[in-house]
Coordinates of N, CA, C and O in Angstrom, one line a residue:
Q1 N 0.8 -1.2 0.0 CA 0.0 0.0 0.0 C 0.9 1.2 0.0 O 1.9 1.3 0.7
V2 N 0.4 2.2 -0.8 CA 1.1 3.5 -0.8 C 0.1 4.6 -0.5 O -1.0 4.6 -1.1
Q3 N 0.4 5.5 0.3 CA -0.5 6.7 0.6 C 0.2 7.9 0.1 O 1.4 8.1 0.2
L4 N -0.7 8.8 -0.5 CA -0.2 10.0 -1.2 C -1.0 11.2 -0.7 O -2.3 11.1 -0.6
V5 N -0.4 12.2 -0.3 CA -1.0 13.5 0.1 C -0.5 14.6 -0.7 O 0.7 14.9 -0.6
E6 N -1.4 15.3 -1.4 CA -1.0 16.5 -2.2 C -1.2 17.7 -1.4 O -2.1 17.8 -0.6
S7 N -0.5 18.8 -1.7 CA -0.7 20.1 -1.2 C -0.1 21.1 -2.1 O 0.6 20.8 -3.1
G8 N -0.4 22.4 -1.8 CA 0.2 23.5 -2.6 C -0.7 24.2 -3.6 O -0.4 25.2 -4.2
G9 N -1.9 23.6 -3.7 CA -2.9 24.3 -4.6 C -3.4 25.6 -4.1 O -3.1 26.0 -3.0
G10 N -4.1 26.3 -5.0 CA -4.6 27.6 -4.5 C -5.1 28.4 -5.7 O -5.2 27.9 -6.8
L11 N -5.3 29.7 -5.5 CA -5.8 30.7 -6.5 C -4.6 31.5 -6.9 O -3.9 32.1 -6.0
V12 N -4.4 31.6 -8.2 CA -3.2 32.4 -8.7 C -3.7 33.1 -10.0 O -4.5 32.6 -10.7
Q13 N -3.1 34.3 -10.2 CA -3.4 35.0 -11.5 C -2.6 34.4 -12.6 O -1.6 33.8 -12.5
A14 N -3.2 34.5 -13.8 CA -2.5 34.1 -15.0 C -1.1 34.7 -15.1 O -0.9 35.8 -14.8
G15 N -0.2 33.8 -15.5 CA 1.2 34.2 -15.5 C 2.0 33.9 -14.2 O 3.2 34.0 -14.2
G16 N 1.3 33.6 -13.2 CA 1.9 33.3 -11.9 C 2.4 31.9 -11.8 O 2.4 31.1 -12.8
S17 N 2.9 31.6 -10.6 CA 3.5 30.2 -10.3 C 2.9 29.6 -9.1 O 2.5 30.3 -8.1
L18 N 3.0 28.3 -9.0 CA 2.6 27.5 -7.9 C 3.5 26.3 -7.8 O 4.0 25.8 -8.9
R19 N 3.8 25.8 -6.6 CA 4.5 24.5 -6.5 C 3.7 23.6 -5.7 O 3.3 23.8 -4.6
L20 N 3.3 22.5 -6.4 CA 2.6 21.4 -5.7 C 3.5 20.4 -5.1 O 4.6 20.1 -5.6
S21 N 3.1 19.8 -4.0 CA 3.9 18.7 -3.4 C 3.0 17.5 -3.2 O 1.8 17.6 -3.0
C22 N 3.7 16.4 -3.2 CA 3.0 15.1 -3.0 C 3.9 14.2 -2.1 O 5.0 13.9 -2.5
V23 N 3.5 14.0 -0.9 CA 4.2 13.2 0.0 C 3.7 11.7 0.0 O 2.5 11.5 0.1
A24 N 4.7 10.8 -0.2 CA 4.4 9.4 -0.3 C 4.8 8.7 1.0 O 5.8 9.0 1.6
S25 N 4.0 7.7 1.4 CA 4.3 6.9 2.6 C 3.8 5.5 2.3 O 3.1 5.2 1.4
G26 N 4.2 4.6 3.2 CA 3.9 3.2 3.0 C 5.0 2.5 2.3 O 6.1 2.7 2.5
S27 N 4.6 1.6 1.3 CA 5.5 0.8 0.6 C 6.2 1.6 -0.6 O 6.1 1.2 -1.8
I28 N 6.9 2.6 -0.2 CA 7.5 3.5 -1.3 C 8.6 2.8 -2.0 O 8.9 3.2 -3.2
F29 N 9.1 1.7 -1.5 CA 10.2 1.0 -2.2 C 9.6 0.4 -3.5 O 10.4 0.0 -4.4
S30 N 8.3 0.2 -3.6 CA 7.7 -0.5 -4.7 C 7.3 0.5 -5.8 O 6.8 0.0 -6.9
I31 N 7.6 1.8 -5.6 CA 7.2 2.8 -6.6 C 8.1 2.8 -7.8 O 9.3 3.0 -7.6
N32 N 7.7 2.6 -9.0 CA 8.5 2.7 -10.2 C 8.5 4.1 -10.7 O 9.6 4.6 -11.3
A33 N 7.4 4.8 -10.6 CA 7.3 6.2 -11.2 C 6.3 6.9 -10.4 O 5.3 6.3 -9.9
M34 N 6.4 8.2 -10.4 CA 5.4 9.1 -9.8 C 4.9 10.0 -10.9 O 5.7 10.6 -11.7
D35 N 3.6 10.2 -10.9 CA 3.0 11.0 -12.0 C 2.1 12.1 -11.4 O 1.6 12.0 -10.2
W36 N 1.9 13.2 -12.1 CA 0.9 14.2 -11.8 C -0.2 14.1 -13.0 O 0.2 14.0 -14.1
Y37 N -1.4 14.1 -12.5 CA -2.5 14.2 -13.5 C -3.4 15.4 -13.0 O -3.2 15.9 -11.9
R38 N -4.3 15.8 -13.9 CA -5.2 16.8 -13.5 C -6.6 16.6 -14.2 O -6.7 15.9 -15.2
Q39 N -7.6 17.1 -13.5 CA -8.9 17.0 -14.0 C -9.6 18.3 -13.9 O -9.8 18.8 -12.8
A40 N -9.9 18.9 -15.1 CA -10.6 20.2 -15.1 C -12.1 19.9 -15.0 O -12.6 18.8 -15.3
P41 N -12.9 20.9 -14.6 CA -14.4 20.7 -14.5 C -15.0 20.2 -15.8 O -14.7 20.8 -16.9
G42 N -15.7 19.1 -15.7 CA -16.4 18.6 -16.9 C -15.5 17.9 -17.9 O -16.0 17.6 -19.0
K43 N -14.3 17.7 -17.5 CA -13.3 17.0 -18.5 C -12.8 15.7 -17.9 O -12.9 15.5 -16.7
E44 N -12.2 14.9 -18.7 CA -11.5 13.7 -18.3 C -10.2 14.0 -17.6 O -9.6 15.1 -17.8
R45 N -9.8 13.1 -16.7 CA -8.5 13.3 -16.0 C -7.4 13.1 -17.1 O -7.5 12.2 -17.9
E46 N -6.4 14.0 -17.1 CA -5.4 13.9 -18.1 C -4.0 13.9 -17.4 O -3.8 14.5 -16.4
Y47 N -3.1 13.3 -18.1 CA -1.7 13.2 -17.7 C -1.0 14.5 -17.8 O -1.2 15.3 -18.8
V48 N -0.2 14.8 -16.8 CA 0.6 16.1 -16.8 C 2.1 15.8 -16.9 O 2.8 16.3 -17.8
A49 N 2.6 15.0 -16.0 CA 4.1 14.8 -16.0 C 4.4 13.5 -15.2 O 3.6 13.0 -14.4
Q50 N 5.6 13.0 -15.5 CA 6.0 11.8 -14.8 C 7.5 11.9 -14.5 O 8.3 12.5 -15.2
I51 N 7.9 11.4 -13.3 CA 9.3 11.2 -13.0 C 9.5 9.8 -12.6 O 8.9 9.2 -11.8
A52 N 10.5 9.2 -13.3 CA 10.7 7.7 -13.2 C 11.7 7.5 -12.1 O 12.3 8.4 -11.5
R53 N 11.9 6.2 -11.8 CA 12.8 5.8 -10.7 C 14.3 6.3 -11.0 O 15.0 6.7 -10.1
D54 N 14.6 6.4 -12.3 CA 16.0 6.8 -12.6 C 16.1 8.3 -12.7 O 17.1 8.9 -13.0
G55 N 15.0 9.0 -12.4 CA 15.0 10.5 -12.4 C 14.6 11.1 -13.7 O 14.5 12.4 -13.7
S56 N 14.4 10.3 -14.7 CA 14.0 10.9 -16.0 C 12.6 11.4 -15.9 O 11.7 10.9 -15.2
A57 N 12.3 12.5 -16.6 CA 11.0 13.2 -16.6 C 10.4 13.3 -18.0 O 11.1 13.4 -19.0
N58 N 9.1 13.2 -18.0 CA 8.3 13.4 -19.2 C 7.1 14.3 -18.9 O 6.6 14.4 -17.8
Y59 N 6.7 15.0 -19.9 CA 5.6 16.0 -19.8 C 4.6 15.9 -20.9 O 5.0 15.5 -22.0
A60 N 3.4 16.3 -20.6 CA 2.4 16.5 -21.6 C 2.8 17.7 -22.4 O 3.4 18.6 -21.9
D61 N 2.4 17.7 -23.7 CA 2.8 18.8 -24.6 C 2.2 20.1 -24.0 O 2.9 21.2 -24.2
S62 N 1.1 20.1 -23.4 CA 0.4 21.3 -23.0 C 1.1 22.0 -21.8 O 0.9 23.2 -21.6
V63 N 2.1 21.3 -21.2 CA 2.8 21.9 -20.0 C 4.3 22.0 -20.2 O 5.0 22.6 -19.4
K64 N 4.7 21.4 -21.3 CA 6.2 21.3 -21.6 C 6.7 22.7 -21.7 O 6.2 23.6 -22.3
G65 N 7.8 23.0 -20.9 CA 8.5 24.3 -20.9 C 7.9 25.2 -19.9 O 8.5 26.2 -19.6
R66 N 6.8 24.8 -19.2 CA 6.2 25.7 -18.2 C 6.3 25.0 -16.8 O 6.4 25.6 -15.8
F67 N 6.1 23.6 -16.8 CA 6.0 22.9 -15.6 C 7.3 22.0 -15.5 O 7.9 21.6 -16.5
A68 N 7.7 21.8 -14.2 CA 8.9 20.9 -14.0 C 8.6 20.0 -12.8 O 8.1 20.5 -11.7
I69 N 8.8 18.7 -13.0 CA 8.6 17.7 -12.0 C 10.0 17.4 -11.3 O 11.0 17.3 -12.1
S70 N 10.0 17.2 -10.0 CA 11.2 16.9 -9.4 C 10.9 16.1 -8.1 O 9.7 15.9 -7.8
R71 N 11.9 15.5 -7.4 CA 11.6 14.8 -6.3 C 12.7 14.9 -5.2 O 13.9 15.3 -5.6
D72 N 12.4 14.7 -4.0 CA 13.3 14.7 -2.9 C 13.2 13.3 -2.2 O 12.2 13.1 -1.5
N73 N 14.1 12.4 -2.5 CA 14.1 11.1 -1.9 C 14.1 11.0 -0.4 O 13.6 10.1 0.2
V74 N 14.8 12.0 0.2 CA 14.9 12.0 1.6 C 13.5 12.3 2.3 O 13.1 11.7 3.3
K75 N 12.8 13.2 1.6 CA 11.5 13.6 2.1 C 10.4 12.8 1.5 O 9.2 13.0 1.9
N76 N 10.7 11.8 0.6 CA 9.7 11.0 0.0 C 8.6 11.9 -0.7 O 7.4 11.6 -0.6
T77 N 9.1 13.0 -1.3 CA 8.2 14.0 -1.9 C 8.5 14.2 -3.3 O 9.6 14.3 -3.7
V78 N 7.4 14.4 -4.1 CA 7.5 14.8 -5.5 C 6.9 16.1 -5.6 O 5.8 16.4 -5.0
Y79 N 7.5 17.0 -6.4 CA 7.0 18.3 -6.6 C 6.6 18.6 -8.1 O 7.1 17.9 -9.0
L80 N 5.7 19.5 -8.2 CA 5.4 20.0 -9.6 C 5.5 21.5 -9.5 O 4.6 22.2 -8.9
Q81 N 6.5 22.0 -10.1 CA 6.7 23.5 -10.2 C 5.9 24.0 -11.4 O 6.3 23.5 -12.5
M82 N 5.0 24.8 -11.3 CA 4.1 25.3 -12.4 C 4.4 26.8 -12.6 O 4.1 27.6 -11.7
N83 N 4.9 27.2 -13.7 CA 5.2 28.5 -14.0 C 4.3 29.0 -15.2 O 3.8 28.1 -16.0
S84 N 4.2 30.3 -15.4 CA 3.5 30.8 -16.6 C 2.1 30.2 -16.6 O 1.6 29.8 -17.7
L85 N 1.4 30.2 -15.5 CA 0.1 29.5 -15.5 C -0.9 30.2 -16.3 O -0.9 31.4 -16.5
K86 N -1.8 29.4 -16.9 CA -2.9 29.9 -17.8 C -4.2 29.5 -17.2 O -4.3 28.5 -16.4
P87 N -5.3 30.2 -17.5 CA -6.6 29.8 -17.0 C -6.9 28.3 -17.4 O -7.6 27.7 -16.6
E88 N -6.5 27.8 -18.5 CA -6.8 26.5 -18.8 C -6.0 25.4 -18.0 O -6.2 24.2 -18.1
D89 N -5.1 25.9 -17.1 CA -4.5 25.0 -16.2 C -5.3 24.8 -14.9 O -5.0 23.9 -14.1
T90 N -6.4 25.5 -14.9 CA -7.3 25.3 -13.7 C -7.8 23.9 -13.7 O -8.4 23.3 -14.7
A91 N -7.7 23.2 -12.5 CA -8.0 21.8 -12.4 C -7.7 21.3 -11.0 O -7.1 22.0 -10.2
V92 N -8.2 20.1 -10.7 CA -7.7 19.4 -9.5 C -6.5 18.6 -9.9 O -6.7 17.8 -10.9
Y93 N -5.4 18.8 -9.2 CA -4.2 18.0 -9.6 C -4.0 16.8 -8.6 O -4.1 17.0 -7.4
Y94 N -3.8 15.7 -9.2 CA -3.7 14.4 -8.5 C -2.3 13.9 -8.7 O -1.7 13.8 -9.8
C95 N -1.8 13.3 -7.6 CA -0.5 12.6 -7.6 C -0.8 11.1 -7.8 O -1.8 10.6 -7.2
N96 N 0.0 10.4 -8.5 CA -0.2 9.0 -8.8 C 1.1 8.3 -8.6 O 2.2 8.7 -9.0
A97 N 1.0 7.1 -7.9 CA 2.2 6.3 -7.7 C 2.0 5.0 -8.6 O 1.0 4.3 -8.4
D98 N 3.0 4.7 -9.4 CA 3.0 3.6 -10.3 C 3.8 2.5 -9.7 O 5.1 2.6 -9.7
T99 N 3.2 1.4 -9.2 CA 4.0 0.3 -8.6 C 3.7 -0.9 -9.5 O 3.0 -0.8 -10.5
I100 N 4.3 -2.0 -9.2 CA 4.1 -3.2 -10.0 C 2.7 -3.7 -9.8 O 2.4 -4.3 -8.8
G101 N 1.9 -3.5 -10.8 CA 0.5 -4.0 -10.8 C -0.5 -3.2 -10.1 O -1.7 -3.5 -10.1
M102 N -0.1 -2.1 -9.5 CA -1.1 -1.3 -8.8 C -0.7 0.2 -9.0 O 0.4 0.6 -9.1
Y103 N -1.8 1.0 -9.1 CA -1.7 2.5 -9.1 C -2.4 3.0 -7.9 O -3.5 2.6 -7.5
Y104 N -1.7 4.0 -7.3 CA -2.3 4.7 -6.1 C -2.5 6.1 -6.4 O -1.7 6.8 -7.1
W105 N -3.6 6.7 -5.9 CA -3.9 8.1 -6.1 C -4.1 8.8 -4.8 O -4.5 8.3 -3.8
G106 N -3.7 10.1 -4.8 CA -4.0 11.0 -3.7 C -5.4 11.6 -3.9 O -6.1 11.3 -4.9
K107 N -5.8 12.4 -3.0 CA -7.1 13.0 -3.1 C -7.2 14.3 -3.9 O -8.3 14.8 -4.2
G108 N -6.0 14.8 -4.2 CA -6.0 16.0 -5.1 C -5.8 17.3 -4.4 O -6.1 17.4 -3.2
T109 N -5.3 18.3 -5.1 CA -5.3 19.6 -4.7 C -5.7 20.6 -5.8 O -5.4 20.4 -6.9
R110 N -6.6 21.5 -5.4 CA -7.2 22.3 -6.5 C -6.3 23.5 -6.8 O -5.8 24.3 -6.0
V111 N -6.2 23.7 -8.1 CA -5.5 24.9 -8.7 C -6.5 25.7 -9.5 O -7.1 25.2 -10.4
T112 N -6.6 27.0 -9.2 CA -7.5 27.9 -9.9 C -6.6 29.1 -10.5 O -6.0 29.7 -9.7
V113 N -6.6 29.2 -11.8 CA -5.9 30.3 -12.4 C -6.9 31.3 -13.0 O -7.7 31.0 -13.8
S114 N -6.8 32.5 -12.4 CA -7.7 33.6 -12.9 C -7.1 34.4 -14.0 O -5.9 34.6 -14.1
S115 N -8.0 34.9 -14.9 CA -7.5 35.6 -16.1 C -7.4 37.1 -15.8 O -7.9 37.6 -14.8

């Protein structure tokens, strides 16, 4: 079992920045990759970014160049630095842990970007 707790969401003006955090606990040794997803009102949940066990990162085209995913292994925390935010980034952001055969989700943190 892996438990995930996100934080750092809030209200920000377009062009601003936020840093989301996701703290993992439990069987963290089993985690192969950590992802961020988001779900905007009335839309499907969509992939945002991933950081793999080897530290390599991947991003959705919509956030490439604006968002950066990183991790602190000592704190068991994954971060999502979001810069140059746009109103279309408004969503609930979820942390996901990819283990062998199982995916775990946090409860999400809400990000609202005003125009």
